[in-house]
Each structure stands twice: as structure tokens, then as C-alpha cells.
Amino acid sequence: MSIVWPVDVASALADLTEISSQVEAAAVVDADGAVLGSTVAGEPAERLVETGVGLLEAATSRFGSSGRSVTQLEAALRDGSVFVVREDGLGIIARTSAGPTSGLVFYDLRTCLRAVAATRKKSKPRKRAAKKTESTDA
Amino acid sequence: MRKLLGLAVLIAGLLHLRRRREAGRERVHVHFDDGSTVTLTDDAPDAQPLLAAARRAL
């Protein structure tokens, strides 16, 4: 049982920035890197997403041969940090202030991503169960 | 007893200085699906492309 409520991307991101004061900007992307939602608009959003996708690609190309898959990463710089988390075909990229509490930020990002994933699963049309054909052997 | 106390203070000071130095370093933590983690500090050649990529977002 999940305790994550299904919400749309904008609400999930609004909740994230409200809960985590360390997150300055965040963007949710799908498996192809298309932006589903962002707390910033225009060029900064594009730069954030490009950075996140680039970081994942660079980490995968460096460690991909080990048979492990990169699920999340943090690049900690003096001016701030960049976090990338991917799960269930979705990804979230966030920029934080310097010296963030990494564990908390990862937790908040995963919670946000799960809320978005729950919405997407819910909004997908269900396939109808195939009708049973009754055999009329007599 | 005094010597022991002095030694403890010296060790605590060295640990504090080391922690401060480590905290100021740029680094990349990569987490994998098997639960393992790799940390690359800024002196590792592998860390440079990742840190350069991250710098663009800040």
C-alpha cells in the first residue's frame, strides 16, 4: 500500500518546493527527457534538464559496463548541488543551495516522483477484460 | 591524565579539520540499483566531466 497521493506534476512540484526549502528549482521529465513540469520556466528550465540528462548519460557511460544501473546521483559543488533521480520511467532534476542535507533531498525528490507516477498510472485507460466465451457443447 | 586529555583534544581537532576540508570539496555521489554508491571527489579524473556538467545548472 502506498501513502503517496496521486497529484498532477505542477502540484507535486509545488509540494516539493514547499516541503524542501533547500530545493531552488526542479523539473520532472519522462523517459525520453521531455519536460513534464518545472518550477522554473524558459531557458533556466532547459539548462536544468539538459544538465540532469547529461549527468545521467555521463554516469551511465562511465559505470554502465559494470552491469549496474544509475538510479540517482548528486553533484555537490561549492555554489550548490544538482540532484537527479529516476524511477518508473520518470526522472526529476533539482538544483539546491550549497551544503544540502542529501538524504532528505533525495527522499523529497523520490516522493514527488512517486506522486507523479501514481497520477500517470491512474490516468492511463484501463484495458477491458476479454469477455469469457461460454462453450455451448451439448 | 593531562597528557591523555591533550591527546584527545589533538585528535578531535585533526578530525574536525579533516571534516571541514572534506566538506569543502566538490564531489559526485552516484547511486545504483543494487544499492551500491560510488563517490568521486574533485581530484578524480572521472569526476571532472560530471562536475563540469553540473556547473552549467548553477
XYZ file of N, CA and C in Angstrom:
588
model
N 0.839 -1.200 0.000
C 0.000 0.000 0.000
C 0.872 1.247 0.000
N 0.511 2.197 -0.858
C 1.306 3.410 -0.954
C 0.654 4.549 -0.179
N 1.476 5.371 0.452
C 0.926 6.536 1.157
C 1.061 7.790 0.298
N 1.476 7.619 -0.954
C 1.646 8.755 -1.859
C 0.333 9.033 -2.573
N -0.130 10.275 -2.471
C -1.364 10.661 -3.142
C -1.078 11.006 -4.588
N -1.934 10.567 -5.497
C -1.725 10.942 -6.894
C -2.065 12.409 -7.119
N -1.123 13.172 -7.634
C -1.351 14.593 -7.937
C -0.704 14.903 -9.284
N -1.121 15.994 -9.903
C -0.509 16.337 -11.177
C 0.898 16.879 -10.952
N 1.644 17.002 -12.048
C 3.066 17.370 -11.951
C 3.244 18.734 -11.272
N 2.424 19.703 -11.657
C 2.571 21.054 -11.089
C 2.336 21.044 -9.580
N 1.323 20.293 -9.136
C 1.048 20.222 -7.699
C 2.170 19.495 -6.968
N 2.675 18.424 -7.591
C 3.762 17.659 -6.959
C 4.996 18.534 -6.786
N 5.295 19.343 -7.808
C 6.466 20.226 -7.728
C 6.234 21.352 -6.719
N 4.992 21.840 -6.659
C 4.675 22.892 -5.683
C 4.833 22.346 -4.260
N 4.366 21.102 -4.048
C 4.527 20.461 -2.736
C 6.012 20.305 -2.398
N 6.773 19.904 -3.408
C 8.216 19.681 -3.195
C 8.909 20.953 -2.727
N 8.671 22.055 -3.421
C 9.365 23.303 -3.067
C 8.856 23.864 -1.732
N 7.605 23.490 -1.390
C 7.074 23.938 -0.107
C 7.694 23.147 1.051
N 7.830 21.826 0.830
C 8.375 20.942 1.874
C 9.879 21.146 2.018
N 10.576 21.156 0.875
C 12.036 21.206 0.912
C 12.525 22.615 0.579
N 12.915 23.343 1.605
C 13.369 24.719 1.403
C 14.722 24.772 0.694
N 15.400 23.632 0.677
C 16.728 23.604 0.046
C 16.642 23.536 -1.474
N 15.492 23.071 -1.982
C 15.333 22.948 -3.436
C 15.019 24.322 -4.030
N 15.882 24.782 -4.916
C 15.704 26.091 -5.563
C 14.919 25.975 -6.867
N 15.157 24.879 -7.583
C 14.459 24.648 -8.857
C 14.408 23.156 -9.111
N 13.335 22.723 -9.759
C 13.207 21.289 -10.064
C 12.396 21.110 -11.336
N 12.667 20.009 -12.020
C 11.919 19.699 -13.245
C 11.703 18.193 -13.318
N 10.517 17.810 -13.787
C 10.190 16.388 -13.963
C 10.220 16.090 -15.456
N 10.881 14.988 -15.810
C 10.975 14.601 -17.222
C 10.516 13.157 -17.381
N 10.140 12.806 -18.622
C 9.786 11.413 -18.870
C 11.029 10.653 -19.338
N 10.824 9.407 -19.733
C 11.969 8.556 -20.089
C 12.750 9.094 -21.291
N 12.073 9.870 -22.142
C 12.748 10.436 -23.317
C 13.401 11.786 -23.042
N 13.251 12.275 -21.824
C 13.841 13.565 -21.474
C 12.917 14.741 -21.754
N 11.671 14.460 -22.138
C 10.709 15.550 -22.383
C 10.228 16.111 -21.049
N 10.161 17.432 -20.965
C 9.797 18.088 -19.696
C 8.284 17.954 -19.457
N 7.934 17.393 -18.311
C 6.515 17.257 -17.929
C 6.081 18.408 -17.038
N 7.040 18.997 -16.349
C 6.726 20.126 -15.474
C 7.991 20.668 -14.859
N 7.942 21.941 -14.496
C 9.139 22.562 -13.931
C 8.738 23.729 -13.032
N 9.567 24.004 -12.033
C 9.291 25.138 -11.146
C 9.832 26.438 -11.742
N 10.672 26.304 -12.748
C 11.194 27.487 -13.442
C 10.823 27.372 -14.915
N 10.751 28.515 -15.579
C 10.336 28.491 -16.982
C 11.468 28.926 -17.896
N 11.323 28.602 -19.148
C 12.239 29.095 -20.172
C 13.624 28.491 -20.132
N 14.610 29.336 -20.363
C 15.995 28.893 -20.515
C 16.560 28.202 -19.259
N 16.299 28.722 -18.043
C 16.816 28.012 -16.858
C 16.292 26.585 -16.741
N 15.026 26.385 -17.122
C 14.435 25.035 -17.063
C 15.138 24.118 -18.061
N 15.347 24.642 -19.270
C 16.025 23.841 -20.296
C 17.442 23.470 -19.859
N 18.121 24.458 -19.261
C 19.502 24.221 -18.811
C 19.535 23.171 -17.706
N 18.552 23.246 -16.798
C 18.486 22.288 -15.690
C 18.262 20.872 -16.222
N 17.329 20.751 -17.149
C 17.017 19.431 -17.713
C 18.209 18.899 -18.511
N 18.804 19.749 -19.324
C 19.985 19.328 -20.097
C 21.095 18.845 -19.175
N 21.287 19.570 -18.084
C 22.317 19.192 -17.115
C 22.014 17.828 -16.518
N 20.762 17.633 -16.092
C 20.375 16.369 -15.466
C 20.531 15.197 -16.410
N 20.052 15.371 -17.643
C 20.154 14.303 -18.642
C 21.633 14.035 -18.956
N 22.412 15.107 -19.075
C 23.846 14.972 -19.343
C 24.577 14.246 -18.222
N 24.213 14.569 -16.981
C 24.835 13.905 -15.825
C 24.527 12.407 -15.824
N 23.265 12.075 -16.078
C 22.878 10.654 -16.103
C 23.610 9.908 -17.215
N 23.678 10.536 -18.387
C 24.368 9.903 -19.520
C 25.849 9.704 -19.215
N 26.470 10.741 -18.632
C 27.906 10.653 -18.320
C 28.157 9.568 -17.270
N 27.290 9.495 -16.251
C 27.464 8.484 -15.200
C 27.210 7.086 -15.757
N 26.208 6.965 -16.639
C 25.898 5.659 -17.232
C 27.032 5.195 -18.142
N 27.586 6.137 -18.925
C 28.681 5.737 -19.816
C 29.933 5.375 -19.011
N 30.102 5.991 -17.839
C 31.277 5.677 -17.014
C 31.105 4.350 -16.273
N 29.879 4.107 -15.761
C 29.678 2.933 -14.902
C 28.769 1.871 -15.521
N 28.229 2.150 -16.706
C 27.263 1.233 -17.313
C 27.802 -0.156 -17.580
N 29.100 -0.252 -17.844
C 29.688 -1.556 -18.154
C 29.723 -2.486 -16.954
N 29.520 -1.933 -15.757
C 29.577 -2.763 -14.550
C 28.284 -3.553 -14.340
N 27.307 -3.370 -15.242
C 26.050 -4.117 -15.132
C 25.067 -3.494 -14.160
N 25.438 -2.384 -13.573
C 24.541 -1.695 -12.643
C 23.897 -0.518 -13.353
N 22.728 -0.159 -12.886
C 22.030 0.976 -13.484
C 22.028 2.138 -12.492
N 22.290 3.336 -13.007
C 22.314 4.520 -12.135
C 20.866 4.906 -11.795
N 20.558 4.989 -10.517
C 19.196 5.352 -10.096
C 19.119 6.801 -9.615
N 20.185 7.272 -9.002
C 20.187 8.655 -8.543
C 21.619 9.148 -8.381
N 21.789 10.437 -8.494
C 23.129 10.985 -8.280
C 23.049 12.413 -7.753
N 24.127 12.801 -7.105
C 24.242 14.171 -6.596
C 25.601 14.715 -6.998
N 25.614 15.858 -7.621
C 26.871 16.549 -7.902
C 26.925 17.733 -6.946
N 27.818 17.655 -5.984
C 27.923 18.701 -4.956
C 29.037 19.672 -5.317
N 28.660 20.902 -5.572
C 29.633 21.949 -5.887
C 29.661 22.975 -4.761
N 30.591 23.901 -4.834
C 30.700 24.906 -3.760
C 29.487 25.838 -3.735
N 28.937 26.115 -4.912
C 27.813 27.059 -5.002
C 26.447 26.407 -4.848
N 26.407 25.100 -4.836
C 25.134 24.407 -4.745
C 25.266 22.986 -5.255
N 24.156 22.263 -5.264
C 24.188 20.871 -5.724
C 23.139 20.632 -6.786
N 23.410 19.623 -7.611
C 22.423 19.179 -8.595
C 22.095 17.722 -8.284
N 20.802 17.434 -8.159
C 20.340 16.077 -7.864
C 19.573 15.544 -9.075
N 19.768 14.276 -9.349
C 18.984 13.605 -10.394
C 18.496 12.278 -9.818
N 17.194 12.018 -9.956
C 16.618 10.740 -9.506
C 15.779 10.203 -10.652
N 15.877 8.916 -10.910
C 14.968 8.335 -11.909
C 14.328 7.074 -11.353
N 13.060 6.931 -11.714
C 12.262 5.836 -11.179
C 11.015 5.681 -12.035
N 10.609 4.469 -12.293
C 9.367 4.180 -13.030
C 9.255 4.936 -14.356
N 10.346 5.055 -15.087
C 10.289 5.737 -16.382
C 10.170 7.248 -16.285
N 10.362 7.782 -15.100
C 10.322 9.230 -14.899
C 11.633 9.680 -14.275
N 11.927 10.951 -14.426
C 13.127 11.483 -13.803
C 12.850 12.845 -13.196
N 13.592 13.196 -12.181
C 13.464 14.538 -11.604
C 14.867 15.096 -11.404
N 15.017 16.348 -11.769
C 16.304 17.030 -11.635
C 16.064 18.237 -10.743
N 16.928 18.429 -9.767
C 16.750 19.556 -8.849
C 18.065 20.264 -8.589
N 17.946 21.563 -8.399
C 19.106 22.390 -8.032
C 18.867 22.872 -6.611
N 19.893 22.759 -5.757
C 19.732 23.191 -4.365
C 20.798 24.207 -3.993
N 20.619 24.789 -2.831
C 21.647 25.689 -2.294
C 22.853 24.847 -1.861
N 23.924 25.509 -1.467
C 25.147 24.796 -1.077
C 24.951 24.059 0.238
N 25.579 22.891 0.335
C 25.551 22.095 1.560
C 24.187 21.565 1.951
N 23.456 20.971 1.015
C 22.117 20.467 1.364
C 22.206 19.175 2.168
N 21.098 18.812 2.814
C 21.019 17.519 3.509
C 20.616 16.488 2.453
N 21.621 15.812 1.903
C 21.410 14.978 0.723
C 20.301 13.943 0.909
N 20.319 13.248 2.034
C 19.332 12.193 2.267
C 17.911 12.728 2.221
N 17.709 13.885 2.819
C 16.374 14.497 2.838
C 15.941 14.926 1.440
N 16.873 15.516 0.712
C 16.551 15.978 -0.645
C 16.189 14.782 -1.529
N 16.978 13.705 -1.451
C 16.665 12.510 -2.242
C 15.282 11.969 -1.870
N 14.980 11.941 -0.592
C 13.682 11.441 -0.122
C 12.538 12.300 -0.693
N 12.694 13.608 -0.608
C 11.647 14.513 -1.107
C 11.477 14.383 -2.630
N 12.592 14.211 -3.330
C 12.513 14.076 -4.783
C 11.819 12.771 -5.173
N 12.149 11.686 -4.451
C 11.503 10.396 -4.743
C 10.005 10.463 -4.445
N 9.645 11.134 -3.355
C 8.227 11.275 -3.001
C 7.484 12.023 -4.101
N 8.088 13.088 -4.596
C 7.496 13.884 -5.679
C 7.310 13.022 -6.929
N 8.350 12.263 -7.255
C 8.306 11.423 -8.453
C 7.230 10.344 -8.339
N 7.089 9.769 -7.148
C 6.082 8.717 -6.944
C 4.672 9.276 -7.043
N 4.493 10.501 -6.595
C 3.168 11.134 -6.702
C 2.808 11.345 -8.170
N 3.798 11.765 -8.962
C 3.564 11.971 -10.398
C 3.296 10.626 -11.073
N 4.089 9.612 -10.710
C 3.917 8.280 -11.311
C 2.541 7.716 -10.984
N 2.067 7.946 -9.767
C 0.753 7.445 -9.354
C -0.342 8.084 -10.205
N -0.205 9.362 -10.503
C -1.182 10.062 -11.339
C -1.193 9.486 -12.747
N 0.006 9.268 -13.268
C 0.105 8.770 -14.646
C -0.504 7.381 -14.773
N -0.284 6.549 -13.748
C -0.854 5.202 -13.777
C -2.368 5.272 -13.711
N -2.854 6.198 -12.880
C -4.294 6.330 -12.679
C -4.991 6.852 -13.941
N -4.294 7.763 -14.635
C -4.921 8.388 -15.810
C -4.856 7.526 -17.063
N -4.052 6.457 -17.020
C -3.978 5.575 -18.188
C -5.277 4.803 -18.321
N -5.851 4.733 -19.526
C -7.096 3.990 -19.679
C -6.889 2.499 -19.447
N -7.830 1.933 -18.704
C -7.720 0.503 -18.413
C -8.180 -0.310 -19.602
N -7.494 -1.419 -19.783
C -7.922 -2.315 -20.852
C -9.097 -3.131 -20.334
N -10.080 -3.306 -21.184
C -11.221 -4.117 -20.790
C -10.835 -5.586 -20.758
N -11.321 -6.271 -19.773
C -11.044 -7.699 -19.691
C -11.806 -8.408 -20.815
N -11.131 -9.346 -21.434
C -11.778 -10.080 -22.532
C -12.964 -10.880 -22.005
N -14.040 -10.774 -22.714
C -15.259 -11.469 -22.280
C -15.082 -12.969 -22.420
N -15.544 -13.648 -21.418
C -15.441 -15.098 -21.492
C -16.456 -15.630 -22.497
N -15.979 -16.481 -23.330
C -16.922 -17.082 -24.282
C -17.417 -18.396 -23.680
N -18.703 -18.466 -23.563
C -19.281 -19.680 -22.970
C -19.349 -20.782 -24.017
N -18.899 -21.890 -23.631
C -18.977 -23.016 -24.579
C -20.360 -23.639 -24.508
N -20.874 -23.872 -25.615
C -22.232 -24.441 -25.652
C -22.190 -25.841 -26.241
N -21.401 -26.634 -25.581
C -21.334 -28.034 -26.030
C -22.543 -28.788 -25.507
N -23.284 -29.338 -26.339
C -24.443 -30.077 -25.866
C -24.595 -31.390 -26.609
N 47.205 11.858 33.091
C 45.823 12.244 32.774
C 45.780 13.464 31.851
N 46.653 14.452 32.163
C 46.719 15.683 31.350
C 47.170 15.372 29.930
N 48.175 14.458 29.853
C 48.695 14.082 28.530
C 47.602 13.411 27.702
N 46.820 12.564 28.362
C 45.739 11.839 27.694
C 44.682 12.823 27.163
N 44.378 13.811 28.007
C 43.382 14.832 27.625
C 43.891 15.652 26.430
N 45.185 15.992 26.489
C 45.802 16.757 25.394
C 45.768 15.981 24.091
N 46.022 14.683 24.190
C 46.000 13.817 23.011
C 44.589 13.742 22.418
N 43.588 13.632 23.301
C 42.188 13.565 22.842
C 41.797 14.858 22.133
N 42.214 15.994 22.687
C 41.905 17.296 22.067
C 42.586 17.408 20.699
N 43.826 16.936 20.630
C 44.585 16.981 19.376
C 43.894 16.140 18.292
N 43.465 14.931 18.674
C 42.796 14.035 17.712
C 41.470 14.648 17.257
N 40.714 15.191 18.216
C 39.423 15.811 17.870
C 39.633 16.984 16.915
N 40.670 17.777 17.166
C 40.980 18.917 16.308
C 41.344 18.481 14.898
N 42.160 17.439 14.805
C 42.567 16.930 13.492
C 41.371 16.380 12.719
N 40.482 15.670 13.437
C 39.280 15.130 12.789
C 38.380 16.248 12.288
N 38.258 17.308 13.106
C 37.432 18.453 12.739
C 37.984 19.138 11.490
N 39.302 19.334 11.465
C 39.945 19.973 10.306
C 39.755 19.133 9.051
N 39.895 17.806 9.198
C 39.737 16.892 8.063
C 38.300 16.945 7.538
N 37.341 16.958 8.462
C 35.934 17.016 8.059
C 35.616 18.315 7.323
N 36.194 19.402 7.832
C 35.953 20.708 7.184
C 36.522 20.737 5.778
N 37.725 20.139 5.650
C 38.372 20.108 4.337
C 37.560 19.255 3.352
N 37.067 18.099 3.856
C 36.259 17.211 3.009
C 34.951 17.880 2.587
N 34.352 18.625 3.531
C 33.059 19.275 3.246
C 33.197 20.332 2.155
N 34.358 20.939 2.074
C 34.568 21.992 1.081
C 34.899 21.475 -0.305
N 35.101 20.154 -0.415
C 35.495 19.589 -1.713
C 34.283 19.309 -2.576
N 34.470 19.517 -3.863
C 33.392 19.198 -4.797
C 33.436 17.693 -5.066
N 32.257 17.085 -5.186
C 32.214 15.637 -5.377
C 30.913 15.206 -6.035
N 30.945 13.972 -6.522
C 29.747 13.405 -7.151
C 29.453 12.067 -6.481
N 28.211 11.892 -6.023
C 27.772 10.612 -5.461
C 26.870 9.959 -6.503
N 27.219 8.760 -6.908
C 26.384 8.031 -7.873
C 25.809 6.801 -7.175
N 24.477 6.664 -7.197
C 23.793 5.540 -6.549
C 23.274 4.579 -7.618
N 23.390 3.281 -7.362
C 22.982 2.271 -8.338
C 21.798 1.450 -7.846
N 21.199 0.722 -8.815
C 20.003 -0.059 -8.495
C 20.273 -1.205 -7.527
N 21.530 -1.636 -7.398
C 21.825 -2.720 -6.453
C 22.111 -2.188 -5.051
N 21.921 -0.889 -4.854
C 22.107 -0.291 -3.530
C 23.512 0.247 -3.283
N 24.413 0.010 -4.231
C 25.784 0.487 -4.037
C 25.908 1.963 -4.428
N 26.954 2.587 -3.919
C 27.206 4.011 -4.180
C 28.684 4.219 -4.503
N 28.937 5.104 -5.439
C 30.319 5.480 -5.751
C 30.448 6.980 -5.527
N 31.489 7.397 -4.831
C 31.737 8.824 -4.633
C 33.027 9.213 -5.354
N 32.919 10.207 -6.205
C 34.088 10.707 -6.927
C 34.403 12.098 -6.395
N 35.591 12.289 -5.870
C 35.968 13.624 -5.406
C 36.604 14.394 -6.557
N 36.743 15.702 -6.365
C 37.175 16.556 -7.481
C 38.571 16.246 -8.010
N 39.371 15.489 -7.239
C 40.702 15.149 -7.745
C 40.684 13.893 -8.630
N 39.532 13.228 -8.718
C 39.416 12.051 -9.587
C 39.138 12.503 -11.019
N 39.863 11.973 -12.005
C 39.642 12.406 -13.396
C 38.213 12.142 -13.875
N 37.602 11.044 -13.377
C 36.225 10.707 -13.781
C 35.204 11.727 -13.303
N 35.550 12.455 -12.255
C 34.590 13.405 -11.681
C 34.488 14.680 -12.510
N 35.541 15.012 -13.230
C 35.596 16.313 -13.921
C 34.468 16.547 -14.931
N 34.179 15.549 -15.836
C 33.068 15.812 -16.778
C 31.724 15.964 -16.072
N 31.530 15.217 -14.984
C 30.264 15.302 -14.244
C 30.146 16.640 -13.518
N 31.234 17.078 -12.907
C 31.205 18.361 -12.194
C 31.036 19.522 -13.181
N 31.683 19.387 -14.337
C 31.551 20.440 -15.351
C 30.109 20.523 -15.847
N 29.474 19.362 -16.012
C 28.072 19.335 -16.460
C 27.166 19.971 -15.403
N 27.422 19.642 -14.144
C 26.589 20.174 -13.054
C 26.750 21.688 -12.914
N 27.953 22.164 -13.181
C 28.244 23.602 -13.025
C 27.366 24.454 -13.949
N 26.978 23.868 -15.061
C 26.151 24.612 -16.028
C 24.766 24.947 -15.466
N 24.303 24.127 -14.519
C 22.942 24.348 -13.982
C 22.922 25.347 -12.841
N 24.101 25.692 -12.320
C 24.131 26.584 -11.147
C 24.370 28.042 -11.547
